[in-house]
Short mmCIF file of C-alpha atoms and ligand atoms in Angstrom, two decimals:
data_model
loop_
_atom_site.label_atom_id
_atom_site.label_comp_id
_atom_site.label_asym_id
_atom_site.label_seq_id
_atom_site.Cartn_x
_atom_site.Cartn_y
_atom_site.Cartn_z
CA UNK A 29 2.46 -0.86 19.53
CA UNK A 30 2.67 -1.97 16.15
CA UNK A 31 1.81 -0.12 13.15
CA UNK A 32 1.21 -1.67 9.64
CA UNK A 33 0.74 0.73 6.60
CA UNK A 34 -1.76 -1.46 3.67
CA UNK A 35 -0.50 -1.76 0.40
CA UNK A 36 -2.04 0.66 -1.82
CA UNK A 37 -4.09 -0.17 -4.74
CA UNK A 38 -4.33 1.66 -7.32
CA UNK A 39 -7.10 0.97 -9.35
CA UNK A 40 -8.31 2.81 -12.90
CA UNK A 41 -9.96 5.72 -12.17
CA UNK A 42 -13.55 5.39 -12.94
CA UNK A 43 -14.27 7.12 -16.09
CA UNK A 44 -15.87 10.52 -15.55
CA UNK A 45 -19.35 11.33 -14.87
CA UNK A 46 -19.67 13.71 -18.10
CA UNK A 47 -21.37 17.34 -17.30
CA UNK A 48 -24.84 16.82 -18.26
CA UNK A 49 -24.72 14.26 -14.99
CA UNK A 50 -23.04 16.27 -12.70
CA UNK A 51 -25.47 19.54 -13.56
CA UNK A 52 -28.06 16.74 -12.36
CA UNK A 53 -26.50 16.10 -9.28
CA UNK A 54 -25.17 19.67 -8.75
CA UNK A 55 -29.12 20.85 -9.66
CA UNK A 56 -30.61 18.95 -6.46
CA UNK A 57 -27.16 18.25 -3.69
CA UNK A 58 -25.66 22.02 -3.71
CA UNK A 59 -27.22 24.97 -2.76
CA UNK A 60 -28.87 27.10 -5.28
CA UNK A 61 -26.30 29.84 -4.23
CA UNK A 62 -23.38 27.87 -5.72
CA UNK A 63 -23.27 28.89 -9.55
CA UNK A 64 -20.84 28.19 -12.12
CA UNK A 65 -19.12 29.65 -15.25
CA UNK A 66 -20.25 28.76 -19.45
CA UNK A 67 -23.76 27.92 -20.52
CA UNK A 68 -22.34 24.44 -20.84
CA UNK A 69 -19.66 23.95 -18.72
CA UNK A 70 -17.11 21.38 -19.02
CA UNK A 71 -16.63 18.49 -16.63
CA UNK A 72 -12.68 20.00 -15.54
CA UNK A 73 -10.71 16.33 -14.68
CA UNK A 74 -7.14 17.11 -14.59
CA UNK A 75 -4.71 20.37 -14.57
CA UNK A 76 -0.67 20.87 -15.61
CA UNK A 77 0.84 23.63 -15.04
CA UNK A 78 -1.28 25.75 -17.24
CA UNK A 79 -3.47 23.47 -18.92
CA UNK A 80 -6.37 22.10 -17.55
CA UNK A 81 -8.23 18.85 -19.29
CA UNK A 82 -11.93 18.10 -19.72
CA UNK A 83 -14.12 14.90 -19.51
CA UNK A 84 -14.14 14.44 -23.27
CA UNK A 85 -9.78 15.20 -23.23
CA UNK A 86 -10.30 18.72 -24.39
CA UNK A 87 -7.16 21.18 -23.49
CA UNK A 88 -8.04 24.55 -21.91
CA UNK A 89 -5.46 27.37 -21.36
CA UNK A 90 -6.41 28.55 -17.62
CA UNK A 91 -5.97 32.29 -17.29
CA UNK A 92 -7.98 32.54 -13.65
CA UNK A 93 -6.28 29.69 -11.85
CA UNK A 94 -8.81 29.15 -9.87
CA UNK A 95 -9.65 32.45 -8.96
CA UNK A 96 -5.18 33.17 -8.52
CA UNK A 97 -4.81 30.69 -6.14
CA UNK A 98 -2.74 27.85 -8.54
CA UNK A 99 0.18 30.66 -9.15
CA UNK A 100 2.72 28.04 -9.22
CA UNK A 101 0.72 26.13 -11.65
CA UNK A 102 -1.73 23.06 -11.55
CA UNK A 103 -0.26 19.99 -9.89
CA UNK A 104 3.40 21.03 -9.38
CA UNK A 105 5.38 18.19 -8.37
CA UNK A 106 7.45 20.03 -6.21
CA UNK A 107 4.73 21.44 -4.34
CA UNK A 108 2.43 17.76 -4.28
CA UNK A 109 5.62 15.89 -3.01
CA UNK A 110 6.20 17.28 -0.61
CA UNK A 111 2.22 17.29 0.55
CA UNK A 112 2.20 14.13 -0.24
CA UNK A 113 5.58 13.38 1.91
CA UNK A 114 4.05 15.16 4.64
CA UNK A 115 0.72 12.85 4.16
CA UNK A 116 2.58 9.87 4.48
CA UNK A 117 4.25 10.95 7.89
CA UNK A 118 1.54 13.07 10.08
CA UNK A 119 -1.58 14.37 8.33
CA UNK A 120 -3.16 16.46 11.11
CA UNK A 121 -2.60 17.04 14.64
CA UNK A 122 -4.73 20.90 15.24
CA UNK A 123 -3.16 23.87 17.22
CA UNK A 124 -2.81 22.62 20.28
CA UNK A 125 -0.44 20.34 19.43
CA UNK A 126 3.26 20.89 18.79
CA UNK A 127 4.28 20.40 14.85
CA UNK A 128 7.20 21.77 12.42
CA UNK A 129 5.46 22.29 9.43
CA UNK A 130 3.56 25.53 10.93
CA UNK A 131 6.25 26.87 12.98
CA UNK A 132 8.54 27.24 9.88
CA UNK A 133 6.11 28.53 7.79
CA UNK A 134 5.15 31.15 10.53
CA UNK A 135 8.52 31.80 10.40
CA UNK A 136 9.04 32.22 6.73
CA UNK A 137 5.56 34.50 7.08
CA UNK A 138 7.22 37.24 9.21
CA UNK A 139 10.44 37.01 6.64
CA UNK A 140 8.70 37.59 3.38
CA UNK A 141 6.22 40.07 4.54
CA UNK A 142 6.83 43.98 4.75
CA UNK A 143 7.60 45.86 7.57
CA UNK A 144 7.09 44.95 11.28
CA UNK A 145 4.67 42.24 10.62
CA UNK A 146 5.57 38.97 12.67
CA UNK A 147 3.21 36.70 14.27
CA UNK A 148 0.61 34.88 12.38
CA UNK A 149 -2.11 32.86 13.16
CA UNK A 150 -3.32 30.62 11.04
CA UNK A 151 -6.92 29.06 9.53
CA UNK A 152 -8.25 27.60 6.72
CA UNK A 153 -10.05 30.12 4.00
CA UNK A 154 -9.39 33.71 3.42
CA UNK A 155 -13.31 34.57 4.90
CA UNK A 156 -11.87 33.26 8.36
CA UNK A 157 -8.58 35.00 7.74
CA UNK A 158 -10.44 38.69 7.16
CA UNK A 159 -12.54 38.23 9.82
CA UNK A 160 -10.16 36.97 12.47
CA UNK A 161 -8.17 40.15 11.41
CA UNK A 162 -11.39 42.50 12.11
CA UNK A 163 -11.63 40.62 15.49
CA UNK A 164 -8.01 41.17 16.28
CA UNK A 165 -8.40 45.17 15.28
CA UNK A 166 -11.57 45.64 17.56
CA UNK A 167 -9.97 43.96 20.15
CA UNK A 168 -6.51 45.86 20.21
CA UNK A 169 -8.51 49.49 19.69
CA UNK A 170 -11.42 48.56 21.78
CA UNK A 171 -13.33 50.02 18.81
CA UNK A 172 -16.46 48.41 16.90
CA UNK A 173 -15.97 50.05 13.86
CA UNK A 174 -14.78 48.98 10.32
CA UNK A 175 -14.11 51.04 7.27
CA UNK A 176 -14.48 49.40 4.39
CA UNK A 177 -14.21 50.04 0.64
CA UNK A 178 -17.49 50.31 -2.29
CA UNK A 179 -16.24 47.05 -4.98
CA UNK A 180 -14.15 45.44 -2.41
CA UNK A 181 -14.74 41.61 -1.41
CA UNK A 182 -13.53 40.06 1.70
CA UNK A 183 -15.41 36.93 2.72
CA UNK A 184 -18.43 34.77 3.15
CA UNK A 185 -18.56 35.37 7.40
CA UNK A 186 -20.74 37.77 8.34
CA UNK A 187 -18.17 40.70 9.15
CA UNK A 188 -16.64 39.79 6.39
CA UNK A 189 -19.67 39.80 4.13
CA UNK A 190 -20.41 42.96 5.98
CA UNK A 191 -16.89 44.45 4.83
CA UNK A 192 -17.70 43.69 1.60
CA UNK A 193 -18.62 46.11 -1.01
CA UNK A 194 -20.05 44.55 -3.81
CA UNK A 195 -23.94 44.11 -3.85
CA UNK A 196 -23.88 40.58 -5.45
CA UNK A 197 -21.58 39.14 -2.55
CA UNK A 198 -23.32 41.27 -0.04
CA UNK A 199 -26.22 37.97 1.10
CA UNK A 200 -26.62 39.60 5.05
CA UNK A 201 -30.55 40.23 5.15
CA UNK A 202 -29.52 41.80 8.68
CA UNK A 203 -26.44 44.38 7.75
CA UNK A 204 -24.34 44.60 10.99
CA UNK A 205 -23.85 48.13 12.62
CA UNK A 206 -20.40 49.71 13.14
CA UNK A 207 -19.50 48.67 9.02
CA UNK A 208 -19.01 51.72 7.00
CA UNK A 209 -17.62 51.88 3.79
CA UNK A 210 -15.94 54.55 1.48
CA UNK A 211 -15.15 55.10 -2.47
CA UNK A 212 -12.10 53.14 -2.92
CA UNK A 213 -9.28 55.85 -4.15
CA UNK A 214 -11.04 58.95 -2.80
CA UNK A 215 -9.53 60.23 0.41
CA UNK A 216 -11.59 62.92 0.96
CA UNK A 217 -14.50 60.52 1.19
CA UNK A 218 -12.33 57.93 3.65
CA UNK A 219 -11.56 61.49 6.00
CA UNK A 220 -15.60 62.35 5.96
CA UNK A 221 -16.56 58.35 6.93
CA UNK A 222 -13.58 58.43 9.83
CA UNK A 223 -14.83 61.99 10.75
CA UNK A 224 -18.72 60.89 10.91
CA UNK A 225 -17.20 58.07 13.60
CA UNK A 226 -15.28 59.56 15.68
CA UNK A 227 -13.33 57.07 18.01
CA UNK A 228 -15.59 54.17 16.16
CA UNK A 229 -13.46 53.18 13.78
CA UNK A 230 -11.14 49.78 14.84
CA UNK A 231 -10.03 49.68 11.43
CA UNK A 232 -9.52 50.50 7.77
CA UNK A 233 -9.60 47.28 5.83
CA UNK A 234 -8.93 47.18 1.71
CA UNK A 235 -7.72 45.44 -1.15
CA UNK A 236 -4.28 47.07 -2.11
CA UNK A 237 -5.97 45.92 -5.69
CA UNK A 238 -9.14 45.34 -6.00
CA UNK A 239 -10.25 42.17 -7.63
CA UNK A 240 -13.78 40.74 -7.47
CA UNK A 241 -14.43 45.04 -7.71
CA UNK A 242 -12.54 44.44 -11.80
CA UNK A 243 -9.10 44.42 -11.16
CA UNK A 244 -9.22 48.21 -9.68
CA UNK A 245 -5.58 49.77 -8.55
CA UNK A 246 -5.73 52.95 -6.52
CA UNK A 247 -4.36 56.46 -7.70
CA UNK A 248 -0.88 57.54 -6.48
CA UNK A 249 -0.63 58.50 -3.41
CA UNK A 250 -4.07 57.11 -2.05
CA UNK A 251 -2.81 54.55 0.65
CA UNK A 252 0.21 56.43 2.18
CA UNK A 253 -2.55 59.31 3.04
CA UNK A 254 -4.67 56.23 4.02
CA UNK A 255 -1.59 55.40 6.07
CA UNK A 256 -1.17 58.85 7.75
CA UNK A 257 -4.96 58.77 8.51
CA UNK A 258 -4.58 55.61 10.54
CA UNK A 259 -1.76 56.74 12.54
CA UNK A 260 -3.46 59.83 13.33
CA UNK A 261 -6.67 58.23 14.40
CA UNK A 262 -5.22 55.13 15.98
CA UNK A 263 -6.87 53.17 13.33
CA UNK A 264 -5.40 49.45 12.59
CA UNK A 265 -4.85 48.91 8.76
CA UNK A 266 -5.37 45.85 7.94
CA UNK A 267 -4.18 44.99 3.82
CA UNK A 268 -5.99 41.84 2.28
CA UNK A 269 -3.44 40.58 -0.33
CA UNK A 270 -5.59 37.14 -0.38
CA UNK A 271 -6.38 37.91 -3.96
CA UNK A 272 -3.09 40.36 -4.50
CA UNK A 273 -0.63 38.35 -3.07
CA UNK A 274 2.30 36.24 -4.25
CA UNK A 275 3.73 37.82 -7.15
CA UNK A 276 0.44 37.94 -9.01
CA UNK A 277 1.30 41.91 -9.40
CA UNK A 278 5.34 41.27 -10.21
CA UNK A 279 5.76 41.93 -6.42
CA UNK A 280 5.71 39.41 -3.64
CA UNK A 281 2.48 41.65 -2.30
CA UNK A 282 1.08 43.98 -3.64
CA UNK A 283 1.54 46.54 -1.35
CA UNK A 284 5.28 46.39 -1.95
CA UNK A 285 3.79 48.83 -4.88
CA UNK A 286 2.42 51.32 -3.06
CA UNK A 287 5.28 51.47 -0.29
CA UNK A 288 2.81 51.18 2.25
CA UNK A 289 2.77 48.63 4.70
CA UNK A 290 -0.55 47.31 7.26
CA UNK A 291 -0.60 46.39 10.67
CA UNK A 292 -2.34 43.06 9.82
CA UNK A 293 -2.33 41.46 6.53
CA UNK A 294 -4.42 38.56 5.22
CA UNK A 295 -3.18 35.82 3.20
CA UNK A 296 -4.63 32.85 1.78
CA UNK A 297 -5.51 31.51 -1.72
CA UNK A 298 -1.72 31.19 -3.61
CA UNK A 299 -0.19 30.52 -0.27
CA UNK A 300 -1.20 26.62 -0.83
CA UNK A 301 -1.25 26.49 -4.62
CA UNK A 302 -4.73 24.42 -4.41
CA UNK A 303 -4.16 23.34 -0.24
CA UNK A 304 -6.34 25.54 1.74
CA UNK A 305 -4.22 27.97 3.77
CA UNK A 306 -4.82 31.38 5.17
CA UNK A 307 -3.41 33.40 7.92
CA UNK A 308 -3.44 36.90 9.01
CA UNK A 309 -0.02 38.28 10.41
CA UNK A 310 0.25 41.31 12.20
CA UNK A 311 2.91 43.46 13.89
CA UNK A 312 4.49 42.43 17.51
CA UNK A 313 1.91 45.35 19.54
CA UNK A 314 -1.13 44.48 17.34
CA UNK A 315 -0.62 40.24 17.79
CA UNK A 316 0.04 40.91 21.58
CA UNK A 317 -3.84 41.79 21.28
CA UNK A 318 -4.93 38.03 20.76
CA UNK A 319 -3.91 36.83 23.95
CA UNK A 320 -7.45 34.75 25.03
CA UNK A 321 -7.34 31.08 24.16
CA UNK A 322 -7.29 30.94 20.36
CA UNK A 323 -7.46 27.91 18.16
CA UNK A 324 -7.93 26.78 15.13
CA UNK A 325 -8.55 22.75 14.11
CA UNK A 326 -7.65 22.52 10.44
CA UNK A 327 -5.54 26.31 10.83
CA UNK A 328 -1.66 25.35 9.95
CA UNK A 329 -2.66 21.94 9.02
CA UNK A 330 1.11 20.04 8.56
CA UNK A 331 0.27 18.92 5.27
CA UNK A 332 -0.95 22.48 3.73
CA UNK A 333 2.02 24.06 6.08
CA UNK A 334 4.27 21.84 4.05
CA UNK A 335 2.89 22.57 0.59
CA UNK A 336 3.01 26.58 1.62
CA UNK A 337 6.57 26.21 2.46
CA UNK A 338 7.06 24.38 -0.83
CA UNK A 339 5.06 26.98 -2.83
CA UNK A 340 7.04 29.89 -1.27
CA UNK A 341 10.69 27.55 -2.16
CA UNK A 342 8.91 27.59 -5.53
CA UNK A 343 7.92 30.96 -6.23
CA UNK A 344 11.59 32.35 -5.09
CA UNK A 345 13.66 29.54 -7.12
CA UNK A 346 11.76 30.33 -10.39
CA UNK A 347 11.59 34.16 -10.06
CA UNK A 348 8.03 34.23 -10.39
CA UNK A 349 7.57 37.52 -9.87
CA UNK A 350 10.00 38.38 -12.44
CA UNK A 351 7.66 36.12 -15.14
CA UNK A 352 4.55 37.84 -13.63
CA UNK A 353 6.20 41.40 -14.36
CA UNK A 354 7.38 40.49 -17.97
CA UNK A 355 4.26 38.17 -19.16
CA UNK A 356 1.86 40.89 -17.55
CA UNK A 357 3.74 43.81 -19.71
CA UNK A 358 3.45 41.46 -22.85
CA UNK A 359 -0.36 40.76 -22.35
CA UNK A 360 -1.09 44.33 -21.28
CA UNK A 361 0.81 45.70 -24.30
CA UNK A 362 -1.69 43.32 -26.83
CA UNK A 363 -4.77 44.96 -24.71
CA UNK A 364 -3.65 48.12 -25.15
CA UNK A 365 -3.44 47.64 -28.51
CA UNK A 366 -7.11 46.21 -29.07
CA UNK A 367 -8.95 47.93 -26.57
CA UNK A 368 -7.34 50.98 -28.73
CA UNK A 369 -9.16 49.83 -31.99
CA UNK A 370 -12.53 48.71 -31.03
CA UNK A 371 -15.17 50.87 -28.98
CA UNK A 372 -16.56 47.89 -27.16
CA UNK A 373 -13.05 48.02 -24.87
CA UNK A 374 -12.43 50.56 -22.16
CA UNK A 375 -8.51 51.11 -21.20
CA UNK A 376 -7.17 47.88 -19.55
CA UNK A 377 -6.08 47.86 -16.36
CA UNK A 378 -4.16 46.10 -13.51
CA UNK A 379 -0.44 45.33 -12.16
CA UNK A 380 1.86 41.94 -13.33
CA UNK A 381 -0.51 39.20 -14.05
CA UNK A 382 -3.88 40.70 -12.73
CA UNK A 383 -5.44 42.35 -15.21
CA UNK A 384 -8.80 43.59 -16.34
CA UNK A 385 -10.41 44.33 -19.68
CA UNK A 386 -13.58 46.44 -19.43
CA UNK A 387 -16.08 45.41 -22.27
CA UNK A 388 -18.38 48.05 -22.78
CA UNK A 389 -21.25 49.37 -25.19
CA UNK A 390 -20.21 51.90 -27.09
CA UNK A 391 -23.46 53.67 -27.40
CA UNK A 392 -23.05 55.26 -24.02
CA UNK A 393 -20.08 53.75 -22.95
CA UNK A 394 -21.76 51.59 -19.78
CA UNK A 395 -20.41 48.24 -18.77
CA UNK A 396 -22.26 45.15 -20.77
CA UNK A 397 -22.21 42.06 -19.18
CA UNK A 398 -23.59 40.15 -21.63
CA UNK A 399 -21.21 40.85 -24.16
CA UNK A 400 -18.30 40.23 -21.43
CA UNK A 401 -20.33 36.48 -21.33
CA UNK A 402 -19.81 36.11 -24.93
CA UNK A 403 -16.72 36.95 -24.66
CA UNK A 404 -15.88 34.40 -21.91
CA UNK A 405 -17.72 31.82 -23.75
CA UNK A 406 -16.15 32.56 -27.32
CA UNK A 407 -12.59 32.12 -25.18
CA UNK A 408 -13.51 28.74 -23.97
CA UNK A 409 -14.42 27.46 -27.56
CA UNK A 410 -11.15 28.42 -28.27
CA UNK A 411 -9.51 26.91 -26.01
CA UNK A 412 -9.15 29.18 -23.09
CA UNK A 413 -10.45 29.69 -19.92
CA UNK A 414 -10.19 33.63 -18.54
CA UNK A 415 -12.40 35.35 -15.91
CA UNK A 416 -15.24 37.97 -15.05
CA UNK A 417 -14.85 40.48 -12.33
CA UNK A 418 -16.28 44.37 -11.80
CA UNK A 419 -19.69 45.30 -10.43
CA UNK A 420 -21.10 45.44 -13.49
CA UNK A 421 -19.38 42.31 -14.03
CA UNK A 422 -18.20 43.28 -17.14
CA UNK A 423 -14.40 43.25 -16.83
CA UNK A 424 -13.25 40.49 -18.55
CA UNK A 425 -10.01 39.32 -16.31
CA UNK A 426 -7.07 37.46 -17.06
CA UNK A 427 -5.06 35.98 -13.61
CA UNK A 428 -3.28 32.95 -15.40
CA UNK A 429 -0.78 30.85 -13.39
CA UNK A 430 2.61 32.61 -13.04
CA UNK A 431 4.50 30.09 -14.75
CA UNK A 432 2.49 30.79 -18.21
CA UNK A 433 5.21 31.13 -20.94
CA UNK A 434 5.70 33.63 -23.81
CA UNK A 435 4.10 31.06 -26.23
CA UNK A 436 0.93 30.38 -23.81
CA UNK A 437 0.59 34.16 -23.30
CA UNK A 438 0.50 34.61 -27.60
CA UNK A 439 -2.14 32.03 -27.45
CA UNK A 440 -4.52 33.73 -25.35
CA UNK A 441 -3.87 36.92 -27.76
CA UNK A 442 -4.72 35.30 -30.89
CA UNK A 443 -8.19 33.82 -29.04
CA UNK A 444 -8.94 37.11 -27.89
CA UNK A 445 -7.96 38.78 -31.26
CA UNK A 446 -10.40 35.95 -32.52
CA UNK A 447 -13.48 36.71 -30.65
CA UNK A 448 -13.65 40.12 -30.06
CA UNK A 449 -15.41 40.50 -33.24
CA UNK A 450 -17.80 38.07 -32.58
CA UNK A 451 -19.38 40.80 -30.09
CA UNK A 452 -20.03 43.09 -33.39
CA UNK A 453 -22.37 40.10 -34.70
CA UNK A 454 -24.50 39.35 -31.48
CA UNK A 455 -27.92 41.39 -30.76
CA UNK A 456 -27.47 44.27 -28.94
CA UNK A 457 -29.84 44.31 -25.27
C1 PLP B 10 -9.67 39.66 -1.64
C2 PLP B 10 -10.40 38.49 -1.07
N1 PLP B 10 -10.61 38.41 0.26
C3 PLP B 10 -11.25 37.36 0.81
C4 PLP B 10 -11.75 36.34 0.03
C5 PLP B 10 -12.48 35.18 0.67
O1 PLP B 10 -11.69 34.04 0.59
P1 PLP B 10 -12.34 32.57 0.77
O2 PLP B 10 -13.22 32.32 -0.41
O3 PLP B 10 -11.14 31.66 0.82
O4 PLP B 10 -13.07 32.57 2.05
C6 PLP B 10 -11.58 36.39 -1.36
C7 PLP B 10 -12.12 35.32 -2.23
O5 PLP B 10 -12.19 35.42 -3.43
C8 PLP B 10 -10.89 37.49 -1.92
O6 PLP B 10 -10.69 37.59 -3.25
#
């Protein structure tokens, strides 16, 4: 058999659409569910490290990476390469057929994670990952059950939309049974839900920091108790570090904070830097639970297996957690300092490079959204593109890619010291 690979033409890139177009298109083709950032949003065509570029060559500073998933920044070269390598050679195969690419990164998996954890099976978004993880609990425990947390987010599927805790994610007209949730960071209100189910409960499922809930860490203390409960009750605990994981804290997961490790954790969004990767891993008595057929056709794909392994290669080479711990301190030190001199700010919060900054009015102290828009949108004029978070979603949030330098960090400072006066000028209601 002969194969021939066709010269490849490369021909100029057509010049872009322009956003008043593609709000046209985006208007009729998408779903009226799908919404998007900025009153006028830019048309985003090409991303750096931590720069992304608009339609009319605009720079913006990205402090949300895509919702933390480009950690090792926007087209890294030695994370495409190597994707693009892999392209080049065998692009897709699915589970059921034997391929490196997985194998070593399943591997690497049961290395980097805490504890016993050491089989993983792998899928495409963090939705599938959460809810194959629920699956896996019920079916080791027998149990229908699921404890959940109020704030936390966990997926689009409907157990994992179920999970969820925030009302604007929660889209179920027909809430499942058997989903229960409890105030994230108050025990006594975990023991009372796992004492109203007795020998329901399959597992306790939670953020080890919340994100979508506005960048919420837990007191002291709360998740070794949540620990001990488990044990106790035969309860599977199941961490999603989808949003927490890979060094956005300063630690590889952010559980490694805590000292607590799950039985099954979920993984997705940094794990491809911008390839979609996900994969829950659980310990060797838990994983021994999945033992039906199980497969999963784009799930440890060889070319986002290859970019994970190249992400992780990247992440360890260039300390990133180290850059995540000391950028983190010198952006939380600056919101310290502001949210100290203005009564719109409540006290920042969050670990390494995930961090939250409650806007607020100072009348009664209540979260205001609106001025959190301004905010955002004041930030883009300048220059820089941060998030929203919180149920109130009021917590302006600031997840930049870990590589973001000392110089990039001072930039988003000065834009923030910029516009936070701007909220003083705009109509209150
Ligand atoms: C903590 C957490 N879990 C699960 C998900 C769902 O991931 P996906 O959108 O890839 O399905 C998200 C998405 O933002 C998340 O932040």
């Amino acid at each position: 058999m002969k194969s021939s690979t066709p010269e490849i033409q490369t021909a100029d890139p057509a010049p872009p659409a322009g956003p008043e177009k593609l709000l046209e298109i985006k208007a009729r083709a998408l779903m009226p569910c799908v919404y998007h950032f900025y009153k006028d949003p830019p048309q985003i065509v090409s991303g750096s490290g931590c720069v992304l570029t608009d339609h009319a060559g605009r720079e913006y500073l990205d402090c949300y990476s895509g919702v933390t998933v480009m950690n090792a920044g926007h087209c890294n070269p030695a994370i495409t390469e190597p994707a693009i390598n892999q392209i080049r050679t065998l692009q897709h195969t699915t589970t059921i057929y034997l391929t490196e690419p997985i194998l070593r990164l399943a591997e690497r998996l049961a290395r980097i994670t805490p504890g016993d954890l050491c089989r993983s099976f792998f899928c495409a978004s963090g939705s599938e990952a959460t809810e194959g993880a629920m699956m896996l609990a019920a079916r080791h425990t027998r149990r229908p059950g699921i404890v959940a947390f109020n704030n936390a987010l966990h997926g689009r599927t409907r157990w994992a939309m179920n999970a969820t805790g925030l009302d604007m994610w929660r889209g179920d007209p027909f809430p499942l049974p058997h989903v229960h949730h409890a105030r994230f960071g108050d025990i006594d209100d975990l023991e009372r839900v796992i004492r109203e189910h007795p020998d329901e409960i399959a597992a306790i499922i939670a953020e080890p920091v919340q994100g979508n809930g506005g960048i919420v860490a837990p007191p002291d203390g709360f998740f070794p108790r949540v620990r001990e409960l488990c044990d106790q009750h035969g309860i599977v605990l199941i961490f999603d570090e989808i949003q927490s994981g890979f060094n956005r804290t300063g630690r590889l997961f952010a559980c490694e904070h805590f000292g607590v490790t799950p039985d099954i954790m979920c993984l997705s969004k940094a794990l491809g830097n911008g390839f979609p990767i996900a994969a829950f891993i659980a310990t060797e008595p838990v994983a021994r639970s999945h033992d039906t057929p199980g497969a999963s056709t784009h799930g440890g794909n060889p070319v986002c297996a290859a970019a994970a392994l190249a992400t992780l290669d990247y992440h360890e080479s260039n300390n990133l957690a180290a850059n995540a711990a000391a950028r983190g301190e010198q952006l939380r030190a600056a919101l310290d300092r502001m949210a100290g001199a203005s009564p719109r700010l409540g006290e920042p919060r969050g670990l390494g490079l995930m961090l939250g900054l409650p806007i607020l009015d100072p009348a009664n102290r209540t979260p205001d959204a609106a001025r959190c828009d301004l905010l955002l949108e004041a930030l883009k004029d300048r220059g820089v593109l941060a998030g929203k978070t919180g149920p109130g979603r009021n917590i302006l949030t600031f997840m930049p890619p870990l590589v973001i330098e000392k110089h990039q960090v001072a930039t988003l400072i000065d834009a923030l010291e910029e516009s936070i006066p701007l909220m003083d000028e705009a109509p209150t209601g």
